PDB file of C-alpha atoms and ligand atoms in Angstrom:
ATOM      1  CA  MET A   1      81.951 -16.835  43.234  1.00  0.00           C
ATOM      2  CA  THR A   2      82.937 -16.802  39.602  1.00  0.00           C
ATOM      3  CA  ASN A   3      83.091 -14.311  36.796  1.00  0.00           C
ATOM      4  CA  ARG A   4      83.286 -16.866  34.007  1.00  0.00           C
ATOM      5  CA  LYS A   5      81.530 -15.638  30.875  1.00  0.00           C
ATOM      6  CA  LYS A   6      79.189 -18.198  29.374  1.00  0.00           C
ATOM      7  CA  LEU A   7      80.158 -19.736  26.027  1.00  0.00           C
ATOM      8  CA  VAL A   8      77.695 -21.258  23.574  1.00  0.00           C
ATOM      9  CA  ALA A   9      79.546 -23.298  20.940  1.00  0.00           C
ATOM     10  CA  GLY A  10      77.894 -24.925  17.936  1.00  0.00           C
ATOM     11  CA  ASN A  11      79.443 -28.080  16.494  1.00  0.00           C
ATOM     12  CA  TRP A  12      78.089 -28.490  12.976  1.00  0.00           C
ATOM     13  CA  LYS A  13      79.780 -31.888  12.538  1.00  0.00           C
ATOM     14  CA  MET A  14      79.772 -33.056   8.877  1.00  0.00           C
ATOM     15  CA  ASN A  15      76.818 -30.895   7.895  1.00  0.00           C
ATOM     16  CA  GLY A  16      76.394 -27.739   5.857  1.00  0.00           C
ATOM     17  CA  SER A  17      76.815 -26.234   2.419  1.00  0.00           C
ATOM     18  CA  LEU A  18      77.814 -22.778   1.258  1.00  0.00           C
ATOM     19  CA  ASP A  19      74.171 -21.682   1.109  1.00  0.00           C
ATOM     20  CA  ALA A  20      73.074 -23.358   4.335  1.00  0.00           C
ATOM     21  CA  ASN A  21      76.067 -22.002   6.286  1.00  0.00           C
ATOM     22  CA  GLU A  22      75.384 -18.448   5.188  1.00  0.00           C
ATOM     23  CA  ALA A  23      71.725 -18.623   6.175  1.00  0.00           C
ATOM     24  CA  LEU A  24      72.648 -20.195   9.509  1.00  0.00           C
ATOM     25  CA  VAL A  25      75.243 -17.642  10.575  1.00  0.00           C
ATOM     26  CA  LEU A  26      73.210 -14.672   9.367  1.00  0.00           C
ATOM     27  CA  GLY A  27      70.351 -16.050  11.458  1.00  0.00           C
ATOM     28  CA  ILE A  28      72.361 -16.140  14.673  1.00  0.00           C
ATOM     29  CA  LEU A  29      74.259 -12.854  14.328  1.00  0.00           C
ATOM     30  CA  PRO A  30      71.470 -10.745  15.887  1.00  0.00           C
ATOM     31  CA  GLU A  31      71.777 -12.774  19.102  1.00  0.00           C
ATOM     32  CA  ALA A  32      75.535 -12.321  19.389  1.00  0.00           C
ATOM     33  CA  ASP A  33      75.506  -9.086  21.357  1.00  0.00           C
ATOM     34  CA  GLY A  34      78.562  -9.866  23.487  1.00  0.00           C
ATOM     35  CA  ALA A  35      76.646 -10.789  26.650  1.00  0.00           C
ATOM     36  CA  VAL A  36      77.800 -14.371  26.143  1.00  0.00           C
ATOM     37  CA  ASP A  37      80.541 -15.743  23.896  1.00  0.00           C
ATOM     38  CA  VAL A  38      79.306 -17.540  20.786  1.00  0.00           C
ATOM     39  CA  SER A  39      81.339 -19.824  18.502  1.00  0.00           C
ATOM     40  CA  VAL A  40      80.572 -22.101  15.569  1.00  0.00           C
ATOM     41  CA  PHE A  41      82.682 -25.046  14.405  1.00  0.00           C
ATOM     42  CA  CYS A  42      82.389 -25.925  10.719  1.00  0.00           C
ATOM     43  CA  PRO A  43      83.955 -28.597   8.483  1.00  0.00           C
ATOM     44  CA  PHE A  44      87.431 -27.567   7.235  1.00  0.00           C
ATOM     45  CA  PRO A  45      86.437 -26.507   3.693  1.00  0.00           C
ATOM     46  CA  TYR A  46      84.101 -23.816   5.028  1.00  0.00           C
ATOM     47  CA  LEU A  47      86.625 -22.014   7.251  1.00  0.00           C
ATOM     48  CA  GLY A  48      87.340 -19.434   4.535  1.00  0.00           C
ATOM     49  CA  GLN A  49      83.652 -18.781   4.094  1.00  0.00           C
ATOM     50  CA  LEU A  50      83.164 -18.213   7.825  1.00  0.00           C
ATOM     51  CA  GLN A  51      86.242 -16.004   7.943  1.00  0.00           C
ATOM     52  CA  ARG A  52      84.565 -13.753   5.366  1.00  0.00           C
ATOM     53  CA  LEU A  53      81.060 -13.904   6.797  1.00  0.00           C
ATOM     54  CA  LEU A  54      82.077 -13.332  10.416  1.00  0.00           C
ATOM     55  CA  LYS A  55      84.661 -10.597   9.896  1.00  0.00           C
ATOM     56  CA  GLY A  56      84.041  -8.001  12.600  1.00  0.00           C
ATOM     57  CA  ALA A  57      81.030  -9.925  13.943  1.00  0.00           C
ATOM     58  CA  GLY A  58      80.576 -11.044  17.509  1.00  0.00           C
ATOM     59  CA  VAL A  59      80.757 -14.747  16.648  1.00  0.00           C
ATOM     60  CA  GLN A  60      84.008 -16.718  16.756  1.00  0.00           C
ATOM     61  CA  PHE A  61      84.535 -19.736  14.545  1.00  0.00           C
ATOM     62  CA  GLY A  62      86.757 -22.746  14.566  1.00  0.00           C
ATOM     63  CA  ALA A  63      87.503 -26.274  13.421  1.00  0.00           C
ATOM     64  CA  GLN A  64      86.255 -29.590  14.763  1.00  0.00           C
ATOM     65  CA  ASP A  65      89.689 -31.200  14.967  1.00  0.00           C
ATOM     66  CA  MET A  66      93.356 -30.591  14.120  1.00  0.00           C
ATOM     67  CA  SER A  67      96.473 -32.660  13.618  1.00  0.00           C
ATOM     68  CA  ALA A  68      98.742 -33.631  16.501  1.00  0.00           C
ATOM     69  CA  HIS A  69     101.651 -32.847  14.131  1.00  0.00           C
ATOM     70  CA  LEU A  70     102.929 -29.504  12.920  1.00  0.00           C
ATOM     71  CA  SER A  71     103.471 -30.434   9.250  1.00  0.00           C
ATOM     72  CA  GLY A  72     104.677 -33.239   7.004  1.00  0.00           C
ATOM     73  CA  ALA A  73     103.588 -36.582   5.629  1.00  0.00           C
ATOM     74  CA  TYR A  74     100.200 -36.909   7.322  1.00  0.00           C
ATOM     75  CA  THR A  75      97.770 -37.335   4.444  1.00  0.00           C
ATOM     76  CA  GLY A  76      94.351 -35.880   5.086  1.00  0.00           C
ATOM     77  CA  GLU A  77      95.321 -33.945   8.193  1.00  0.00           C
ATOM     78  CA  VAL A  78      95.135 -30.216   8.845  1.00  0.00           C
ATOM     79  CA  SER A  79      97.698 -28.379  10.984  1.00  0.00           C
ATOM     80  CA  VAL A  80      97.139 -25.682  13.548  1.00  0.00           C
ATOM     81  CA  ALA A  81      99.163 -23.253  11.406  1.00  0.00           C
ATOM     82  CA  MET A  82      96.734 -23.844   8.520  1.00  0.00           C
ATOM     83  CA  LEU A  83      93.782 -23.176  10.805  1.00  0.00           C
ATOM     84  CA  LYS A  84      95.366 -19.929  11.928  1.00  0.00           C
ATOM     85  CA  GLU A  85      95.743 -18.764   8.318  1.00  0.00           C
ATOM     86  CA  PHE A  86      91.942 -18.824   8.163  1.00  0.00           C
ATOM     87  CA  GLY A  87      91.524 -16.808  11.350  1.00  0.00           C
ATOM     88  CA  VAL A  88      90.615 -19.744  13.573  1.00  0.00           C
ATOM     89  CA  SER A  89      90.759 -18.933  17.286  1.00  0.00           C
ATOM     90  CA  GLN A  90      89.263 -22.119  18.760  1.00  0.00           C
ATOM     91  CA  VAL A  91      89.361 -25.818  17.947  1.00  0.00           C
ATOM     92  CA  ILE A  92      87.408 -28.791  19.286  1.00  0.00           C
ATOM     93  CA  VAL A  93      89.648 -31.712  20.272  1.00  0.00           C
ATOM     94  CA  GLY A  94      88.766 -35.145  21.601  1.00  0.00           C
ATOM     95  CA  HIS A  95      85.125 -35.182  20.553  1.00  0.00           C
ATOM     96  CA  SER A  96      83.700 -38.612  21.361  1.00  0.00           C
ATOM     97  CA  GLU A  97      83.082 -39.204  17.649  1.00  0.00           C
ATOM     98  CA  ARG A  98      86.831 -38.742  17.032  1.00  0.00           C
ATOM     99  CA  ARG A  99      87.687 -40.973  19.980  1.00  0.00           C
ATOM    100  CA  THR A 100      85.252 -43.681  18.790  1.00  0.00           C
ATOM    101  CA  TYR A 101      85.587 -43.619  14.986  1.00  0.00           C
ATOM    102  CA  HIS A 102      89.233 -42.568  14.761  1.00  0.00           C
ATOM    103  CA  ALA A 103      90.608 -44.297  17.856  1.00  0.00           C
ATOM    104  CA  GLU A 104      91.950 -41.082  19.351  1.00  0.00           C
ATOM    105  CA  SER A 105      93.557 -41.746  22.711  1.00  0.00           C
ATOM    106  CA  SER A 106      93.605 -39.275  25.574  1.00  0.00           C
ATOM    107  CA  ASP A 107      97.352 -38.841  24.993  1.00  0.00           C
ATOM    108  CA  ILE A 108      96.747 -37.763  21.386  1.00  0.00           C
ATOM    109  CA  VAL A 109      93.984 -35.437  22.531  1.00  0.00           C
ATOM    110  CA  ALA A 110      96.367 -33.942  25.107  1.00  0.00           C
ATOM    111  CA  LYS A 111      99.009 -33.422  22.424  1.00  0.00           C
ATOM    112  CA  LYS A 112      96.517 -31.666  20.142  1.00  0.00           C
ATOM    113  CA  ALA A 113      95.288 -29.439  22.968  1.00  0.00           C
ATOM    114  CA  SER A 114      98.838 -28.534  23.898  1.00  0.00           C
ATOM    115  CA  LEU A 115      99.808 -27.735  20.284  1.00  0.00           C
ATOM    116  CA  ALA A 116      96.727 -25.546  19.961  1.00  0.00           C
ATOM    117  CA  ILE A 117      97.592 -23.594  23.114  1.00  0.00           C
ATOM    118  CA  GLN A 118     101.207 -23.163  22.038  1.00  0.00           C
ATOM    119  CA  ASN A 119      99.931 -21.652  18.812  1.00  0.00           C
ATOM    120  CA  GLY A 120      97.457 -19.266  20.399  1.00  0.00           C
ATOM    121  CA  VAL A 121      94.356 -21.292  19.531  1.00  0.00           C
ATOM    122  CA  THR A 122      91.969 -22.220  22.356  1.00  0.00           C
ATOM    123  CA  PRO A 123      91.198 -25.947  22.496  1.00  0.00           C
ATOM    124  CA  ILE A 124      87.765 -27.104  23.596  1.00  0.00           C
ATOM    125  CA  VAL A 125      88.641 -30.488  25.065  1.00  0.00           C
ATOM    126  CA  CYS A 126      85.752 -32.984  25.124  1.00  0.00           C
ATOM    127  CA  LEU A 127      85.434 -35.627  27.838  1.00  0.00           C
ATOM    128  CA  GLY A 128      82.681 -37.999  28.836  1.00  0.00           C
ATOM    129  CA  GLU A 129      81.673 -41.495  29.772  1.00  0.00           C
ATOM    130  CA  THR A 130      79.574 -44.048  27.904  1.00  0.00           C
ATOM    131  CA  LEU A 131      76.354 -45.387  29.375  1.00  0.00           C
ATOM    132  CA  GLY A 132      78.049 -48.675  30.210  1.00  0.00           C
ATOM    133  CA  GLN A 133      80.790 -46.860  32.088  1.00  0.00           C
ATOM    134  CA  ARG A 134      78.213 -44.783  34.018  1.00  0.00           C
ATOM    135  CA  GLU A 135      76.241 -47.890  34.925  1.00  0.00           C
ATOM    136  CA  ALA A 136      79.434 -49.576  36.081  1.00  0.00           C
ATOM    137  CA  GLY A 137      80.164 -46.646  38.434  1.00  0.00           C
ATOM    138  CA  GLN A 138      83.197 -45.557  36.434  1.00  0.00           C
ATOM    139  CA  VAL A 139      82.355 -41.905  35.723  1.00  0.00           C
ATOM    140  CA  GLU A 140      85.095 -40.484  37.938  1.00  0.00           C
ATOM    141  CA  SER A 141      87.809 -42.846  36.731  1.00  0.00           C
ATOM    142  CA  VAL A 142      86.911 -42.289  33.059  1.00  0.00           C
ATOM    143  CA  ILE A 143      86.913 -38.508  33.474  1.00  0.00           C
ATOM    144  CA  ALA A 144      90.245 -38.694  35.291  1.00  0.00           C
ATOM    145  CA  SER A 145      91.787 -40.862  32.589  1.00  0.00           C
ATOM    146  CA  GLN A 146      90.701 -38.373  29.908  1.00  0.00           C
ATOM    147  CA  LEU A 147      91.426 -35.172  31.825  1.00  0.00           C
ATOM    148  CA  ASP A 148      94.712 -35.890  33.598  1.00  0.00           C
ATOM    149  CA  PRO A 149      96.882 -36.273  30.450  1.00  0.00           C
ATOM    150  CA  VAL A 150      95.457 -32.969  29.156  1.00  0.00           C
ATOM    151  CA  ILE A 151      96.243 -31.164  32.406  1.00  0.00           C
ATOM    152  CA  ALA A 152      99.731 -32.675  32.561  1.00  0.00           C
ATOM    153  CA  GLU A 153     100.538 -31.628  28.994  1.00  0.00           C
ATOM    154  CA  CYS A 154      98.811 -28.246  28.901  1.00  0.00           C
ATOM    155  CA  SER A 155      99.733 -26.976  32.375  1.00  0.00           C
ATOM    156  CA  LYS A 156     103.256 -26.427  31.012  1.00  0.00           C
ATOM    157  CA  PHE A 157     101.772 -23.519  29.085  1.00  0.00           C
ATOM    158  CA  VAL A 158     100.016 -21.696  31.885  1.00  0.00           C
ATOM    159  CA  SER A 159     101.251 -18.162  31.647  1.00  0.00           C
ATOM    160  CA  ASP A 160     100.547 -15.421  34.196  1.00  0.00           C
ATOM    161  CA  GLY A 161      98.062 -17.765  35.838  1.00  0.00           C
ATOM    162  CA  VAL A 162      96.073 -18.144  32.621  1.00  0.00           C
ATOM    163  CA  TRP A 163      95.644 -20.952  30.134  1.00  0.00           C
ATOM    164  CA  ASN A 164      93.498 -20.818  27.044  1.00  0.00           C
ATOM    165  CA  LEU A 165      91.635 -24.048  27.496  1.00  0.00           C
ATOM    166  CA  VAL A 166      87.944 -24.895  27.677  1.00  0.00           C
ATOM    167  CA  ILE A 167      86.594 -28.268  28.785  1.00  0.00           C
ATOM    168  CA  ALA A 168      83.358 -29.764  27.475  1.00  0.00           C
ATOM    169  CA  TYR A 169      81.749 -32.518  29.521  1.00  0.00           C
ATOM    170  CA  GLU A 170      79.789 -34.565  27.003  1.00  0.00           C
ATOM    171  CA  PRO A 171      78.339 -37.833  28.306  1.00  0.00           C
ATOM    172  CA  VAL A 172      78.456 -40.086  25.244  1.00  0.00           C
ATOM    173  CA  TRP A 173      74.984 -41.455  26.013  1.00  0.00           C
ATOM    174  CA  ALA A 174      73.514 -37.951  25.706  1.00  0.00           C
ATOM    175  CA  ILE A 175      75.124 -36.964  22.387  1.00  0.00           C
ATOM    176  CA  GLY A 176      72.635 -36.880  19.542  1.00  0.00           C
ATOM    177  CA  THR A 177      70.264 -39.173  21.435  1.00  0.00           C
ATOM    178  CA  GLY A 178      67.694 -36.664  22.677  1.00  0.00           C
ATOM    179  CA  VAL A 179      68.507 -37.864  26.203  1.00  0.00           C
ATOM    180  CA  THR A 180      70.037 -35.113  28.291  1.00  0.00           C
ATOM    181  CA  ALA A 181      71.895 -35.510  31.553  1.00  0.00           C
ATOM    182  CA  SER A 182      69.763 -33.939  34.263  1.00  0.00           C
ATOM    183  CA  PRO A 183      71.114 -30.586  35.428  1.00  0.00           C
ATOM    184  CA  GLU A 184      72.047 -32.309  38.716  1.00  0.00           C
ATOM    185  CA  GLN A 185      73.911 -35.153  36.964  1.00  0.00           C
ATOM    186  CA  ALA A 186      75.790 -32.661  34.813  1.00  0.00           C
ATOM    187  CA  GLN A 187      76.602 -30.370  37.757  1.00  0.00           C
ATOM    188  CA  GLU A 188      77.958 -33.320  39.729  1.00  0.00           C
ATOM    189  CA  VAL A 189      80.480 -34.162  37.003  1.00  0.00           C
ATOM    190  CA  HIS A 190      81.353 -30.517  36.347  1.00  0.00           C
ATOM    191  CA  ALA A 191      82.109 -30.055  40.059  1.00  0.00           C
ATOM    192  CA  MET A 192      84.270 -33.174  39.973  1.00  0.00           C
ATOM    193  CA  ILE A 193      86.192 -31.817  36.965  1.00  0.00           C
ATOM    194  CA  ARG A 194      86.698 -28.477  38.699  1.00  0.00           C
ATOM    195  CA  GLN A 195      87.909 -30.189  41.873  1.00  0.00           C
ATOM    196  CA  ARG A 196      90.408 -32.152  39.802  1.00  0.00           C
ATOM    197  CA  LEU A 197      91.625 -28.961  38.150  1.00  0.00           C
ATOM    198  CA  GLN A 198      91.958 -27.379  41.564  1.00  0.00           C
ATOM    199  CA  ALA A 199      93.945 -30.281  42.987  1.00  0.00           C
ATOM    200  CA  MET A 200      96.355 -30.238  40.061  1.00  0.00           C
ATOM    201  CA  LEU A 201      96.507 -26.534  39.187  1.00  0.00           C
ATOM    202  CA  GLY A 202      95.248 -24.551  42.148  1.00  0.00           C
ATOM    203  CA  GLU A 203      92.102 -22.632  42.990  1.00  0.00           C
ATOM    204  CA  ALA A 204      92.535 -19.624  40.682  1.00  0.00           C
ATOM    205  CA  LEU A 205      93.000 -21.568  37.471  1.00  0.00           C
ATOM    206  CA  ALA A 206      90.262 -24.047  38.395  1.00  0.00           C
ATOM    207  CA  GLN A 207      87.842 -21.191  39.002  1.00  0.00           C
ATOM    208  CA  SER A 208      88.683 -19.395  35.762  1.00  0.00           C
ATOM    209  CA  THR A 209      88.421 -22.455  33.477  1.00  0.00           C
ATOM    210  CA  ARG A 210      85.154 -22.706  31.570  1.00  0.00           C
ATOM    211  CA  ILE A 211      83.467 -26.116  31.590  1.00  0.00           C
ATOM    212  CA  LEU A 212      80.708 -26.558  28.994  1.00  0.00           C
ATOM    213  CA  TYR A 213      78.011 -29.214  29.002  1.00  0.00           C
ATOM    214  CA  GLY A 214      77.187 -31.032  25.758  1.00  0.00           C
ATOM    215  CA  GLY A 215      74.545 -33.638  25.023  1.00  0.00           C
ATOM    216  CA  SER A 216      71.117 -32.929  23.512  1.00  0.00           C
ATOM    217  CA  VAL A 217      70.944 -29.321  24.708  1.00  0.00           C
ATOM    218  CA  LYS A 218      67.863 -27.623  23.221  1.00  0.00           C
ATOM    219  CA  PRO A 219      66.216 -24.225  23.742  1.00  0.00           C
ATOM    220  CA  GLY A 220      63.762 -25.866  26.142  1.00  0.00           C
ATOM    221  CA  ASN A 221      66.303 -27.384  28.531  1.00  0.00           C
ATOM    222  CA  ALA A 222      69.267 -25.007  28.197  1.00  0.00           C
ATOM    223  CA  ALA A 223      68.325 -22.460  30.876  1.00  0.00           C
ATOM    224  CA  GLU A 224      67.969 -25.094  33.583  1.00  0.00           C
ATOM    225  CA  ILE A 225      71.308 -26.682  32.702  1.00  0.00           C
ATOM    226  CA  PHE A 226      73.176 -23.376  32.384  1.00  0.00           C
ATOM    227  CA  ALA A 227      71.854 -22.235  35.775  1.00  0.00           C
ATOM    228  CA  LYS A 228      74.093 -24.723  37.574  1.00  0.00           C
ATOM    229  CA  VAL A 229      77.074 -23.161  39.280  1.00  0.00           C
ATOM    230  CA  ASP A 230      79.816 -25.105  37.493  1.00  0.00           C
ATOM    231  CA  ILE A 231      78.199 -25.128  34.025  1.00  0.00           C
ATOM    232  CA  ASP A 232      79.597 -22.319  31.914  1.00  0.00           C
ATOM    233  CA  GLY A 233      77.641 -22.801  28.704  1.00  0.00           C
ATOM    234  CA  GLY A 234      77.174 -25.551  26.164  1.00  0.00           C
ATOM    235  CA  LEU A 235      78.633 -27.427  23.235  1.00  0.00           C
ATOM    236  CA  ILE A 236      75.665 -27.888  20.966  1.00  0.00           C
ATOM    237  CA  GLY A 237      75.358 -30.422  18.138  1.00  0.00           C
ATOM    238  CA  GLY A 238      71.965 -30.968  16.480  1.00  0.00           C
ATOM    239  CA  ALA A 239      70.390 -27.750  17.727  1.00  0.00           C
ATOM    240  CA  ALA A 240      73.306 -25.728  16.319  1.00  0.00           C
ATOM    241  CA  LEU A 241      72.050 -26.474  12.800  1.00  0.00           C
ATOM    242  CA  SER A 242      68.905 -24.387  13.254  1.00  0.00           C
ATOM    243  CA  SER A 243      69.377 -20.649  13.689  1.00  0.00           C
ATOM    244  CA  ASP A 244      66.126 -20.482  15.688  1.00  0.00           C
ATOM    245  CA  ASP A 245      67.194 -23.233  18.089  1.00  0.00           C
ATOM    246  CA  PHE A 246      70.767 -21.989  18.430  1.00  0.00           C
ATOM    247  CA  SER A 247      69.493 -18.440  19.026  1.00  0.00           C
ATOM    248  CA  GLY A 248      67.146 -19.767  21.711  1.00  0.00           C
ATOM    249  CA  ILE A 249      70.083 -21.463  23.433  1.00  0.00           C
ATOM    250  CA  ILE A 250      72.150 -18.255  23.279  1.00  0.00           C
ATOM    251  CA  ARG A 251      69.224 -16.400  24.893  1.00  0.00           C
ATOM    252  CA  ALA A 252      69.030 -19.070  27.609  1.00  0.00           C
ATOM    253  CA  ALA A 253      72.744 -18.595  28.325  1.00  0.00           C
ATOM    254  CA  ARG A 254      72.269 -14.847  28.538  1.00  0.00           C
ATOM    255  CA  GLY A 255      69.755 -15.470  31.340  1.00  0.00           C
TER     256      GLY A 255
HETATM  257  C1  LIG B   1      77.985 -32.841  20.225  1.00  0.00           C
HETATM  258  O1  LIG B   1      78.123 -33.519  19.224  1.00  0.00           O
HETATM  259  O2  LIG B   1      78.977 -32.293  20.720  1.00  0.00           O
HETATM  260  C2  LIG B   1      76.652 -32.725  20.805  1.00  0.00           C
HETATM  261  C3  LIG B   1      76.535 -32.256  22.019  1.00  0.00           C
HETATM  262  O3  LIG B   1      75.591 -33.114  20.017  1.00  0.00           O
HETATM  263  P1  LIG B   1      74.034 -32.998  20.384  1.00  0.00           P
HETATM  264  O4  LIG B   1      73.789 -31.602  20.929  1.00  0.00           O
HETATM  265  O5  LIG B   1      73.324 -33.242  19.103  1.00  0.00           O
HETATM  266  O6  LIG B   1      73.748 -34.032  21.416  1.00  0.00           O
END
């Protein structure tokens, strides 16, 4: 049995404006009653705005990426210390769009996750296979190749049996496509991830780690997905841009 609290996280990607962001967060605040955790991830320039808008509210906010370096000559990058100055408590790392368009390796993702943890910021580490890899029967090996470097790097920072790390299983073929993994397909991979965590870190840490599902989650399919035993909430892309849809997904997570 688990006592993992569900987390519904909205990845806005490269969308938004000052006006649109305000309307969006004000629209979801009534649903954030603490029964489930709720977070939104905005583009870097809007972190200050969300810090102001969400002060004292029940919604956390964060960034969609961070640098693998602490400071220095890395033009265009943003450090974890900078994120913290804006009150960021969570950061997405290893999203498939970063892996695909910015050639981020699993070792870089592991380094970012580890730097986040060391600085008190919770990384949401994204993993997932492409359709070709699924069809070639490579789901387990792909997940292992993405997860194992993260566990190896981040397990150094387990303290008192706790690590601040969330995993998001996001099959690449389901992201932004309108095609969702069936609840059974998702559960199968989530269970595999948890077994891997257990083998490398032990039962207690494996059972306390939240594993989110991401890939075309909508208000209409969220409840069925979130009902699975190893699915602890969702990382939501497109539907996170509508306060009605995101609110519906939060309600589905509340059960
Ligand atoms: C995502 O980008 O993390 C995602 C899950 O997107 P969507 O919900 O649009 O598939």
